[in-house]
mmCIF file of C-alpha atoms in Angstrom:
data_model
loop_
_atom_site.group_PDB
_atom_site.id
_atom_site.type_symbol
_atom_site.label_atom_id
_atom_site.label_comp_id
_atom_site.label_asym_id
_atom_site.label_seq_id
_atom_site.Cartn_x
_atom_site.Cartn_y
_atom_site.Cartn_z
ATOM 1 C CA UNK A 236 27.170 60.121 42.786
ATOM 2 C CA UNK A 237 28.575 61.176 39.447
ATOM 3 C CA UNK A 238 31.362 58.923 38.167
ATOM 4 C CA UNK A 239 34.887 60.229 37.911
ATOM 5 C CA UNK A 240 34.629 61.720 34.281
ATOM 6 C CA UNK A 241 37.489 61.016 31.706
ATOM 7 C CA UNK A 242 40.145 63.833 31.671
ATOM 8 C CA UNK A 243 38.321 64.940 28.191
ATOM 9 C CA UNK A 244 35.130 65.529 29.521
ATOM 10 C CA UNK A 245 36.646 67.071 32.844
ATOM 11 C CA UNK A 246 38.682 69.192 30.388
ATOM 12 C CA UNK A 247 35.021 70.259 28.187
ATOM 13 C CA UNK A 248 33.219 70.830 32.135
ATOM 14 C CA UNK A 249 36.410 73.311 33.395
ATOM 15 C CA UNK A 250 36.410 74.984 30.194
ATOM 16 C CA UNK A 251 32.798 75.949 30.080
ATOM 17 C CA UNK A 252 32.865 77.688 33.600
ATOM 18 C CA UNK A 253 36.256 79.371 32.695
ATOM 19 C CA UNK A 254 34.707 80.717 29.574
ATOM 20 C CA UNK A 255 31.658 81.815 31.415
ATOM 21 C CA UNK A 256 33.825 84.131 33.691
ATOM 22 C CA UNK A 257 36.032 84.859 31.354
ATOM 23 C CA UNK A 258 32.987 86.278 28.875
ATOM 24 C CA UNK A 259 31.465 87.864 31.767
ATOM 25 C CA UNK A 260 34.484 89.538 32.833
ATOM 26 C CA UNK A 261 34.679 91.148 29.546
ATOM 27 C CA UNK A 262 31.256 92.152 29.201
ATOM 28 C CA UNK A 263 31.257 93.935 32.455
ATOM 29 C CA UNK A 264 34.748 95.399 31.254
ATOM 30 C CA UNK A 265 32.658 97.393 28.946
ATOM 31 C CA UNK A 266 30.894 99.392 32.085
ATOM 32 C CA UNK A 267 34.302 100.794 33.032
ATOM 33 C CA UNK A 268 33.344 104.599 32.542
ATOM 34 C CA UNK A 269 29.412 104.343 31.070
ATOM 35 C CA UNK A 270 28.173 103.144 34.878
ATOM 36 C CA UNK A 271 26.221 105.705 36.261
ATOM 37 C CA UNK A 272 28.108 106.911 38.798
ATOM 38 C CA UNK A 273 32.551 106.734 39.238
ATOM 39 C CA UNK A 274 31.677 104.741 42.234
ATOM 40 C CA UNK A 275 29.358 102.173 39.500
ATOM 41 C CA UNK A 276 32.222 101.685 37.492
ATOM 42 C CA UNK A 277 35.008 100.573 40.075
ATOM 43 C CA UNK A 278 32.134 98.014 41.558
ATOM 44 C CA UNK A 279 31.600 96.586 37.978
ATOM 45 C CA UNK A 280 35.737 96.461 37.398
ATOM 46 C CA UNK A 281 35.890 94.751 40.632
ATOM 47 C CA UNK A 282 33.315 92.167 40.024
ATOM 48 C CA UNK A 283 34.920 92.204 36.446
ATOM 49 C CA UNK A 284 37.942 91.069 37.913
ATOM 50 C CA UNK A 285 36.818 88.961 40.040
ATOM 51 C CA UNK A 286 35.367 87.308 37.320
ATOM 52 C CA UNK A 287 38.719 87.146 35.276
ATOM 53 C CA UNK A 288 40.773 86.125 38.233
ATOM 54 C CA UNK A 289 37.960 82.873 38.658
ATOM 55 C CA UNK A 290 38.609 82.747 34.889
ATOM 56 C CA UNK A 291 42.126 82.325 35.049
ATOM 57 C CA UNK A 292 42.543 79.771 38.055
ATOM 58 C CA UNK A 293 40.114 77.604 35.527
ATOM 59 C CA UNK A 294 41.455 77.848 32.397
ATOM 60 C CA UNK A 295 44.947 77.157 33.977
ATOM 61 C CA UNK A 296 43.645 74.395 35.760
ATOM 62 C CA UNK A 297 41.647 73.413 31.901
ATOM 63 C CA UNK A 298 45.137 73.203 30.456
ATOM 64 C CA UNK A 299 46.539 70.806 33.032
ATOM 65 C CA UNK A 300 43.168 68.364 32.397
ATOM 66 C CA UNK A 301 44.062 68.601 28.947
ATOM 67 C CA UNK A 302 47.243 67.758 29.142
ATOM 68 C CA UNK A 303 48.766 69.370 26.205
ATOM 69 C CA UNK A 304 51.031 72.372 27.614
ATOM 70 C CA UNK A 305 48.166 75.163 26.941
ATOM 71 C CA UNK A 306 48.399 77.900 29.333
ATOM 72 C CA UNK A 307 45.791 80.160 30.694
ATOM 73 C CA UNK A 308 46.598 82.481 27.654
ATOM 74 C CA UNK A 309 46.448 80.179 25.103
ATOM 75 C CA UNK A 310 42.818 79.243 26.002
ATOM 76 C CA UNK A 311 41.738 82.372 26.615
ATOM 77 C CA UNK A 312 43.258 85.010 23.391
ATOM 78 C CA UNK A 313 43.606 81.338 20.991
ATOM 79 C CA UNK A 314 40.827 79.456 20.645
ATOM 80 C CA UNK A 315 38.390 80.663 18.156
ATOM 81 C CA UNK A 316 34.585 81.121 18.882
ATOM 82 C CA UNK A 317 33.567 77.607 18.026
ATOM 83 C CA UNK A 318 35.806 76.170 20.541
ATOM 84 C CA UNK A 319 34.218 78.527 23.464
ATOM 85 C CA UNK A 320 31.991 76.800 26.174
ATOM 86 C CA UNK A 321 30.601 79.841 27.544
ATOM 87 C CA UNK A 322 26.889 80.154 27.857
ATOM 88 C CA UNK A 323 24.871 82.471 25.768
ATOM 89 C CA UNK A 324 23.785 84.360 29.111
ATOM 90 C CA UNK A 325 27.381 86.126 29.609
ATOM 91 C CA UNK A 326 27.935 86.617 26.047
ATOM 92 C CA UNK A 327 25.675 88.646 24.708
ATOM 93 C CA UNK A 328 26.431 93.042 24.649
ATOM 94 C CA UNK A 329 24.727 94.387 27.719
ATOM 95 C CA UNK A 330 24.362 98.090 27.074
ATOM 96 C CA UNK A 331 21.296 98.912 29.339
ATOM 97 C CA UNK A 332 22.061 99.071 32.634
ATOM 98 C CA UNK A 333 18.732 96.730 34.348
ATOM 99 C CA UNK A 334 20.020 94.077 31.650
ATOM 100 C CA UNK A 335 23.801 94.420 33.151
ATOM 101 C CA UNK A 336 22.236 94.061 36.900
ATOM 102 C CA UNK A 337 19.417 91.235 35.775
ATOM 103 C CA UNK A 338 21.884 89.032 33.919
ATOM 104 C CA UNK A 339 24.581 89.578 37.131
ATOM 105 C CA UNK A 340 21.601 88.876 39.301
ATOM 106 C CA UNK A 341 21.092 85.238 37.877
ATOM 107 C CA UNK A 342 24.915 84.216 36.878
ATOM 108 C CA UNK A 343 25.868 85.355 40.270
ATOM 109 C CA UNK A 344 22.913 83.338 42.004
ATOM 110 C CA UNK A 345 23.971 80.518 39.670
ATOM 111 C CA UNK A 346 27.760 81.094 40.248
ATOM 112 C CA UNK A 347 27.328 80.915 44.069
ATOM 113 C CA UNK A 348 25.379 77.735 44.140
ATOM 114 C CA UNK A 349 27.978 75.946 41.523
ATOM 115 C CA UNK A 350 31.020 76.895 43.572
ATOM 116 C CA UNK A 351 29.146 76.134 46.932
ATOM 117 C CA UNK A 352 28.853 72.675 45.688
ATOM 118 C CA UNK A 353 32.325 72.499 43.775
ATOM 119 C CA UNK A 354 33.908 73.591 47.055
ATOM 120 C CA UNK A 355 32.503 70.381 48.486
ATOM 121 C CA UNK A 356 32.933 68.097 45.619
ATOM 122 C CA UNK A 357 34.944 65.587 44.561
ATOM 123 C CA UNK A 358 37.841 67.330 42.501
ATOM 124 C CA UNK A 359 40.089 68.924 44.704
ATOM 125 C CA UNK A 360 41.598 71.329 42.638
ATOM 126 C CA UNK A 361 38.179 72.742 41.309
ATOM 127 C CA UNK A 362 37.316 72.568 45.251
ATOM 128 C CA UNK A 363 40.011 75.220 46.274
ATOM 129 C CA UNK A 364 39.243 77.446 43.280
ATOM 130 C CA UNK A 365 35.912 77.470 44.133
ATOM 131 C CA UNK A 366 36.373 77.682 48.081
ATOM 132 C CA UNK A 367 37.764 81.136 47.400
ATOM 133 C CA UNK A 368 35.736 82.189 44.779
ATOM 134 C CA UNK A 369 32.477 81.510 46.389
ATOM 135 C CA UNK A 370 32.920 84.697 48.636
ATOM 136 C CA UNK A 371 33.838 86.571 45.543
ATOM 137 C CA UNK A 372 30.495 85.842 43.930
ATOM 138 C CA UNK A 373 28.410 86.315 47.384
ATOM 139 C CA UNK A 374 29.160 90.612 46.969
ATOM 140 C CA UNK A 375 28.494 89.899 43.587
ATOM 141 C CA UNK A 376 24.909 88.939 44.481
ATOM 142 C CA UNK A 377 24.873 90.817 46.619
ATOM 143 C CA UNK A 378 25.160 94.179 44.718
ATOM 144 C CA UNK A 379 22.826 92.589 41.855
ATOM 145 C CA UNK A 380 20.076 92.109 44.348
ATOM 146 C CA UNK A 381 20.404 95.578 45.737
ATOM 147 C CA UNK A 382 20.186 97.347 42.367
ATOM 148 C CA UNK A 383 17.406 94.607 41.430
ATOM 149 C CA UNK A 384 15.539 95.675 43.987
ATOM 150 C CA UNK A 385 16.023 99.504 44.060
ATOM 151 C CA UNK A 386 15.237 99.403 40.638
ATOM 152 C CA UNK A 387 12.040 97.312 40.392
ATOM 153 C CA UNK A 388 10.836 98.818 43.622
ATOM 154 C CA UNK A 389 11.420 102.629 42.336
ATOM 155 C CA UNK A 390 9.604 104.634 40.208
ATOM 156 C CA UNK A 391 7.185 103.634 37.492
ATOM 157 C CA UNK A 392 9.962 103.986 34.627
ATOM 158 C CA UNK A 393 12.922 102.088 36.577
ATOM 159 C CA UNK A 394 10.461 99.084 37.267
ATOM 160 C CA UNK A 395 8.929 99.100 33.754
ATOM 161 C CA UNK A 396 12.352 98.778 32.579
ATOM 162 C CA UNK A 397 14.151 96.536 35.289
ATOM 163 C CA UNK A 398 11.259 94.151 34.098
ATOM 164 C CA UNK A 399 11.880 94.591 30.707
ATOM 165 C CA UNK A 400 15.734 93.917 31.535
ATOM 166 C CA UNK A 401 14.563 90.250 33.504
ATOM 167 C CA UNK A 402 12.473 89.271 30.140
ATOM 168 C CA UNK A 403 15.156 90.077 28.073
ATOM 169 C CA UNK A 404 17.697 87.611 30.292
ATOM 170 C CA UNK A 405 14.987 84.863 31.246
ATOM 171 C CA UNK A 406 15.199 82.720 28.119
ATOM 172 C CA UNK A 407 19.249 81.989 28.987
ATOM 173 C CA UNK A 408 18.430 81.007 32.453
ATOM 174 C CA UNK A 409 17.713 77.349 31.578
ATOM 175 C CA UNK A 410 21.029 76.800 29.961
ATOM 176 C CA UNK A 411 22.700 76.964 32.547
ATOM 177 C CA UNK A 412 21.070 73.969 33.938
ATOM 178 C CA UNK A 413 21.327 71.987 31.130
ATOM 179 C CA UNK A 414 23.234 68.708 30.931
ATOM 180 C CA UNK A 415 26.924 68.669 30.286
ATOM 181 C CA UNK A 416 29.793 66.263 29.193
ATOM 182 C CA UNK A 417 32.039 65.727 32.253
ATOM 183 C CA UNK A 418 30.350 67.677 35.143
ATOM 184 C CA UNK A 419 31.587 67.408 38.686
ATOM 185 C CA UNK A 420 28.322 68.739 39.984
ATOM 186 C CA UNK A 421 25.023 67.729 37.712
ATOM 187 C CA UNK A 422 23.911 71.303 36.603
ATOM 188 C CA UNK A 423 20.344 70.630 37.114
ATOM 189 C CA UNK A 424 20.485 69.821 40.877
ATOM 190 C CA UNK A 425 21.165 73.682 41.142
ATOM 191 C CA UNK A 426 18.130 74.707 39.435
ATOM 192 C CA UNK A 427 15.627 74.467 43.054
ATOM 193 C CA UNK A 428 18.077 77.149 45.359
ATOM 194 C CA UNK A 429 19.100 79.578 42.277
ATOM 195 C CA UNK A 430 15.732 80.305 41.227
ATOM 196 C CA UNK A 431 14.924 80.134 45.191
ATOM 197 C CA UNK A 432 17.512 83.099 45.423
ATOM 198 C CA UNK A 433 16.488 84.819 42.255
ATOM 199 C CA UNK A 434 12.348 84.648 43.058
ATOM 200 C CA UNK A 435 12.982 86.089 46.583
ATOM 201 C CA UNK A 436 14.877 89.257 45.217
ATOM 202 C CA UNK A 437 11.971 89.411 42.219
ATOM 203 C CA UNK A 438 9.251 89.581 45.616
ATOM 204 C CA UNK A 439 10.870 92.112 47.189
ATOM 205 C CA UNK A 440 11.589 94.331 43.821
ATOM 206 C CA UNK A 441 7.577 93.975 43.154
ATOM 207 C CA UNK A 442 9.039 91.671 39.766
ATOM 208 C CA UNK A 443 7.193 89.225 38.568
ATOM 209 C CA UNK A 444 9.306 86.412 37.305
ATOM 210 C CA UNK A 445 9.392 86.126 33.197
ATOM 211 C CA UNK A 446 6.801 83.440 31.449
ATOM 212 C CA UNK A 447 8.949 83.441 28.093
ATOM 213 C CA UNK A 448 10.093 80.548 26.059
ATOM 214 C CA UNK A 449 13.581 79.295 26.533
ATOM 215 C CA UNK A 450 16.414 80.720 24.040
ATOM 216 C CA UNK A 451 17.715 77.387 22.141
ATOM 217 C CA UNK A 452 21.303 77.806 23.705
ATOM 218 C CA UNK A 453 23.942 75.486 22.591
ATOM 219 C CA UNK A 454 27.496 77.650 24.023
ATOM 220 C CA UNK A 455 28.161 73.887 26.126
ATOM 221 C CA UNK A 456 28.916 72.360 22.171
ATOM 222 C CA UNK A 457 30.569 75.808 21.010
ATOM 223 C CA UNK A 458 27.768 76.882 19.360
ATOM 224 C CA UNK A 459 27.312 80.477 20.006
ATOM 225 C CA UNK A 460 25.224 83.728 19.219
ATOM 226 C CA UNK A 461 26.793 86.257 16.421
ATOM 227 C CA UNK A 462 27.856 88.681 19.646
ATOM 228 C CA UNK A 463 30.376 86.494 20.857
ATOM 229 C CA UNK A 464 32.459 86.799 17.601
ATOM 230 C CA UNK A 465 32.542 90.533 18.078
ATOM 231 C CA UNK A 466 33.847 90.120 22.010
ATOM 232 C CA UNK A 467 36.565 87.897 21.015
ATOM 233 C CA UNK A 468 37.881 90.108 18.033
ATOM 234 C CA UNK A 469 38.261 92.755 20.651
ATOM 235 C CA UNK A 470 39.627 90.620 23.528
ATOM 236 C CA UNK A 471 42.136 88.388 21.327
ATOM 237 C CA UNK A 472 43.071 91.448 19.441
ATOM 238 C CA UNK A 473 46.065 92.282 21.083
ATOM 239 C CA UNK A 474 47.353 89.235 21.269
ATOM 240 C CA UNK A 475 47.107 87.470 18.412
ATOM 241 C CA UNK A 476 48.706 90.837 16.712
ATOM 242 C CA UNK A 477 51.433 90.680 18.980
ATOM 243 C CA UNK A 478 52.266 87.160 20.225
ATOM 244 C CA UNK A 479 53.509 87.105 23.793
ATOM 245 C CA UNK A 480 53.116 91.077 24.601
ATOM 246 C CA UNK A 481 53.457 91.514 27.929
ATOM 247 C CA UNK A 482 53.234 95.058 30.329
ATOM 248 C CA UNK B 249 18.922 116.789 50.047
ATOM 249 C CA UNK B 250 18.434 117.073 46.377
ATOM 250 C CA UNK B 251 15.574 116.650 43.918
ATOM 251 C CA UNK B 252 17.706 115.750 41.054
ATOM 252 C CA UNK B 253 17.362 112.006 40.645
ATOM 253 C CA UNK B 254 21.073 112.490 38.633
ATOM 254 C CA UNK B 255 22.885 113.820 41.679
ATOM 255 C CA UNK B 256 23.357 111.133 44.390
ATOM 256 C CA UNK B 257 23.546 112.420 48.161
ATOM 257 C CA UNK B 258 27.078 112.593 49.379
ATOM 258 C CA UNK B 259 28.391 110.190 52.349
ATOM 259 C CA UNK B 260 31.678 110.567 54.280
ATOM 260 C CA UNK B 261 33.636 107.093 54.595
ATOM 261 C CA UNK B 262 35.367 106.078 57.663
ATOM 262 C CA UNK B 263 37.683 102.949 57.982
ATOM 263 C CA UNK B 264 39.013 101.152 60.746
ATOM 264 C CA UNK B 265 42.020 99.484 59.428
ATOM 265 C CA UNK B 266 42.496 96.935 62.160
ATOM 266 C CA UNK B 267 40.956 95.906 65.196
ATOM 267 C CA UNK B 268 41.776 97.973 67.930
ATOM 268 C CA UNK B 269 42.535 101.078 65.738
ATOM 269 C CA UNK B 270 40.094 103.971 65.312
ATOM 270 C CA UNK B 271 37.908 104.548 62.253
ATOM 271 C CA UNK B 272 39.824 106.734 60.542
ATOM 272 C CA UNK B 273 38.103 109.519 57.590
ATOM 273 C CA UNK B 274 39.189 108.358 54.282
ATOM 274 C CA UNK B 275 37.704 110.445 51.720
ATOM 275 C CA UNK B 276 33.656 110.605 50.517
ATOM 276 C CA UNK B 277 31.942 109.164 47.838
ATOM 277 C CA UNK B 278 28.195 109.575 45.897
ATOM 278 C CA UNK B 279 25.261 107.008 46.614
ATOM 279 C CA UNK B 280 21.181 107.121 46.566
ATOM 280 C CA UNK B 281 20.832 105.778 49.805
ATOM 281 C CA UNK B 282 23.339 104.055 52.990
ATOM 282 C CA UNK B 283 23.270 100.356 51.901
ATOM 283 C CA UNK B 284 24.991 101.692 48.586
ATOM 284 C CA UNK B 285 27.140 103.839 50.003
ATOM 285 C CA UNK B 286 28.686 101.061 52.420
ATOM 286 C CA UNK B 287 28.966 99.118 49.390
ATOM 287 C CA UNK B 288 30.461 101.976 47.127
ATOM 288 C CA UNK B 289 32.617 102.072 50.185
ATOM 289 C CA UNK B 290 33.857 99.147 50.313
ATOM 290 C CA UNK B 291 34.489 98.696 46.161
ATOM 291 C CA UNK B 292 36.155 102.357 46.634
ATOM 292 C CA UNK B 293 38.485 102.472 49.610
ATOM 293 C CA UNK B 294 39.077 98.790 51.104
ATOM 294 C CA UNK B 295 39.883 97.065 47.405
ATOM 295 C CA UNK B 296 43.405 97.106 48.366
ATOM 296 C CA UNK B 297 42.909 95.521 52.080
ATOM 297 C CA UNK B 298 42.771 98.837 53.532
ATOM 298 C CA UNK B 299 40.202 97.922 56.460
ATOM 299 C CA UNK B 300 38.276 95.451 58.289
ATOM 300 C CA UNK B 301 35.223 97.988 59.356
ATOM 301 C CA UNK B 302 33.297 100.414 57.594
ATOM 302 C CA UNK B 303 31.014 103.783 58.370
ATOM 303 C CA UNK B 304 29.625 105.935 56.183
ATOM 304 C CA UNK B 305 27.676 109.222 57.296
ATOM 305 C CA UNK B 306 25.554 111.430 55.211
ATOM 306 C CA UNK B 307 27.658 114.162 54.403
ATOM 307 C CA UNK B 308 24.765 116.459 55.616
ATOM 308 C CA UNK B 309 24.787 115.473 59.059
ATOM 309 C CA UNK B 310 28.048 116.349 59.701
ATOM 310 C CA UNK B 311 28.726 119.901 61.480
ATOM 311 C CA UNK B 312 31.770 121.316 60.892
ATOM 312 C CA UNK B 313 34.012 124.365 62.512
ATOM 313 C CA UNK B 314 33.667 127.322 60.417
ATOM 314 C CA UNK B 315 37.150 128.627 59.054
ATOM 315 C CA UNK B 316 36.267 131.813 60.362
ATOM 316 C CA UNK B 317 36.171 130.697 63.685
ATOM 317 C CA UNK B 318 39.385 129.282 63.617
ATOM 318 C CA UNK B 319 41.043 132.096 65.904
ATOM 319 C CA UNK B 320 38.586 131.651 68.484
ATOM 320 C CA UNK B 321 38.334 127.767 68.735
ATOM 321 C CA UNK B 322 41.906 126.388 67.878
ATOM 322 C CA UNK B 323 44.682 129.485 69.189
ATOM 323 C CA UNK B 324 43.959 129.832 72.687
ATOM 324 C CA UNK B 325 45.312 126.160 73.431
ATOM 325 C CA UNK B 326 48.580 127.460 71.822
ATOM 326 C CA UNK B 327 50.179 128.501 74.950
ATOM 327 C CA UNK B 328 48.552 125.943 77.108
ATOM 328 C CA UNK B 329 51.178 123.783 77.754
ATOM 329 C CA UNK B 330 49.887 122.135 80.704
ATOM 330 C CA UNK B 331 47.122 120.280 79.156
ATOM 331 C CA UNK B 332 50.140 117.765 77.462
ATOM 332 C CA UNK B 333 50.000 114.610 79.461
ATOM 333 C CA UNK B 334 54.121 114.609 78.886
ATOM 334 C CA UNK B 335 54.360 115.245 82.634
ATOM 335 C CA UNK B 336 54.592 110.973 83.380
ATOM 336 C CA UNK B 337 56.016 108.063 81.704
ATOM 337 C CA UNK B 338 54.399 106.005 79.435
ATOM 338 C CA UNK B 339 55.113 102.672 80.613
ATOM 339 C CA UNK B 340 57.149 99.972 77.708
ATOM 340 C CA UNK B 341 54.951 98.441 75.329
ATOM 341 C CA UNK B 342 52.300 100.392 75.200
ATOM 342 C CA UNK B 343 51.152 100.990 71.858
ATOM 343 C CA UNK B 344 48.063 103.051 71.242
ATOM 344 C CA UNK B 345 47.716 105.728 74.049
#
C-alpha cells in the first residue's frame, strides 16, 4: 500500500496523466484530414477526443488538489512548457502513420492498465474518471492493435516500416514506468501486463520487439524535448491572444 | 475487387438502433478488410449513440433491382389492394407490427 500522498504530490501525479492526454489529444488532432482514408481521420478525432475529454476531467480535478482556483483552462492554454508533466512519448510530432499507430499502441496499452487500476484505487475521484475512461481507451487499443498488426503482417514495405515506427517509439516506453512524486498507483507495477499486451500484438504482426537504449526522459520534472514547445505555441495560441474566447 | 492498394473495398453499414428494432441501412463507408470496416462503422455512424448493433456487407455482394426493371417488379402491386393487411384491427399497444 502506497501512503495517502500530500495534496502537492497528488496535484504533480493528476497533472502528469492530464498532460499526457491532453498532449496526445493534440498530436492526434494533427491526423484530422492527412489519415489515409475520411473514415482514418474521424477514428483518430474520436480517440483525439477521447483523449481531451480524459484530459479535462483531470486537469479539473488537478485544480481542485491544488487548491488555488485554476480551472481546466488555466492548466491546460497557461502553464508554460516547463511546468508540463506529460511524457516525452505523446509529445513528440508523429507525421508517419506506423509511428502514430505504434506510439497509440503502447500509451493505449499503458492507459488501460493505469485506469484499470485507478478505477480500483484508493482516490475516489480519480476512480470515477478512470471507471469511464477505461472503456474509452479499450477501442483505443483496440484499433492500434488492428493497424499494428495489418501493418507488420502485410507486405514487405508496411512491415519494414511498422518496425521502423516501434524502434522509433521503444526508447519512451520506460518512462512511463518510472517513479513519480505522489502516485496513486506505483507506475512500475504496470510494467509486467502492458508489455504482456504490447508483445502479444508484436507476435501476431511478425514484430520483433525493439532492443534500443532507453531515451533519458524527464517530462515527470517538466523537462521536455524541443517539440513540445512548438505544440503548445499552437495549442495556447488562441488563448493567450484572446483571454477567455469562447464559441 | 480492386488491385489498387489506394482504393479500399466498399462495405454497406447497417444499424440496429435499439433492441427489438431492425438493422436499418445507414449509408457505406471504405475499409481493406471487415474488422475495419465494423470499426470505421462504428467511429462513422454510431459516434452520436445512434445504435447498439452493427453489420457491414461488402458492397459487392449485394444484388440490387435494376432501374430498368422497375415497371416490371414494383407497378403491378399498384392496384393490388388486397394484399394490405388493413382488413383487421391491430389490437392497443402494439408497437412494431
Amino acid at each position: 500500500m502506497i501512503t495517502p500522498p500530500s495534496s502537492a504530490g497528488l496535484f504533480s501525479y493528476v497533472l502528469g496523466l492530464a498532460d499526457d492526454a491532453l498532449v496526445s489529444a493534440q498530436r492526434l488532432g494533427w491526423w484530422i484530414s492527412r489519415a489515409p482514408q475520411l473514415e482514418e481521420d474521424l477514428a483518430l478525432a474520436n480517440i483525439g477526443l477521447d483523449q481531451l475529454g480524459q484530459a479535462r476531467t483531470l486537469l479539473t480535478y488537478a485544480g481542485e488538489v491544488e487548491g488555488a482556483g485554476r480551472t481546466e483552462d488555466d492548466l491546460a492554454y497557461l502553464r508554460d512548457e516547463r511546468e508540463f508533466r506529460n511524457v516525452w512519448l505523446v509529445e513528440r510530432a508523429q507525421t508517419d502513420f506506423g509511428v502514430a499507430m505504434a506510439r497509440l499502441l503502447l500509451f493505449s496499452a499503458w492507459q488501460s492498465e493505469l485506469y484499470a487500476a485507478l478505477a480500483a484505487g484508493s482516490d475516489p475521484t480519480l476512480a470515477a474518471i478512470a471507471g469511464k475512461a477505461v472503456k474509452e481507451v479499450a477501442y483505443h487499443l483496440d484499433h492500434a492493435a488492428h493497424w499494428v498488426v495489418r501493418l507488420g503482417d502485410g507486405t514487405e514495405e508496411s512491415h519494414a516500416r511498422m518496425q521502423a515506427a516501434l524502434e522509433t517509439e521503444w526508447p519512451y516506453v520506460d518512462e512511463l514506468f518510472g517513479p513519480v512524486e505522489g502516485a496513486v498507483v506505483d507506475p512500475a507495477v504496470l510494467r509486467p501486463a502492458v508489455l504482456t499486451t504490447v508483445e502479444a500484438v508484436l507476435a501476431e504482426a511478425t514484430l520483433s520487439v525493439p532492443q534500443v537504449a532507453r531515451a533519458r526522459g524527464g517530462g515527470r520534472h517538466g523537462l521536455h524535448t524541443e517539440e513540445l514547445g512548438y505544440l503548445l505555441a499552437e495549442m495556447q495560441h488562441l488563448h493567450r491572444s484572446h483571454p477567455g474566447a469562447t464559441w | 475487387m480492386t488491385n489498387s492498394v489506394k482504393d479500399w473495398p466498399l462495405w454497406e453499414v447497417f444499424v440496429r438502433s435499439r433492441r427489438g428494432l431492425s438493422h436499418v441501412h445507414v449509408g457505406s463507408l471504405h475499409a481493406p478488410d471487415a474488422e475495419m470496416a465494423l470499426r470505421n462503422a462504428r467511429d462513422v455512424y454510431t459516434r452520436r449513440q445512434e445504435g447498439v448493433s452493427l453489420w457491414v456487407v461488402p458492397s459487392a455482394q449485394i444484388v440490387a433491382s435494376e432501374a430498368g426493371q422497375r415497371e416490371s417488379f414494383f407497378d403491378p402491386a399498384a392496384d393490388k389492394v388486397y394484399r394490405h393487411p388493413t382488413f383487421y384491427d391491430v389490437p392497443e399497444g402494439v408497437e412494431h407490427l
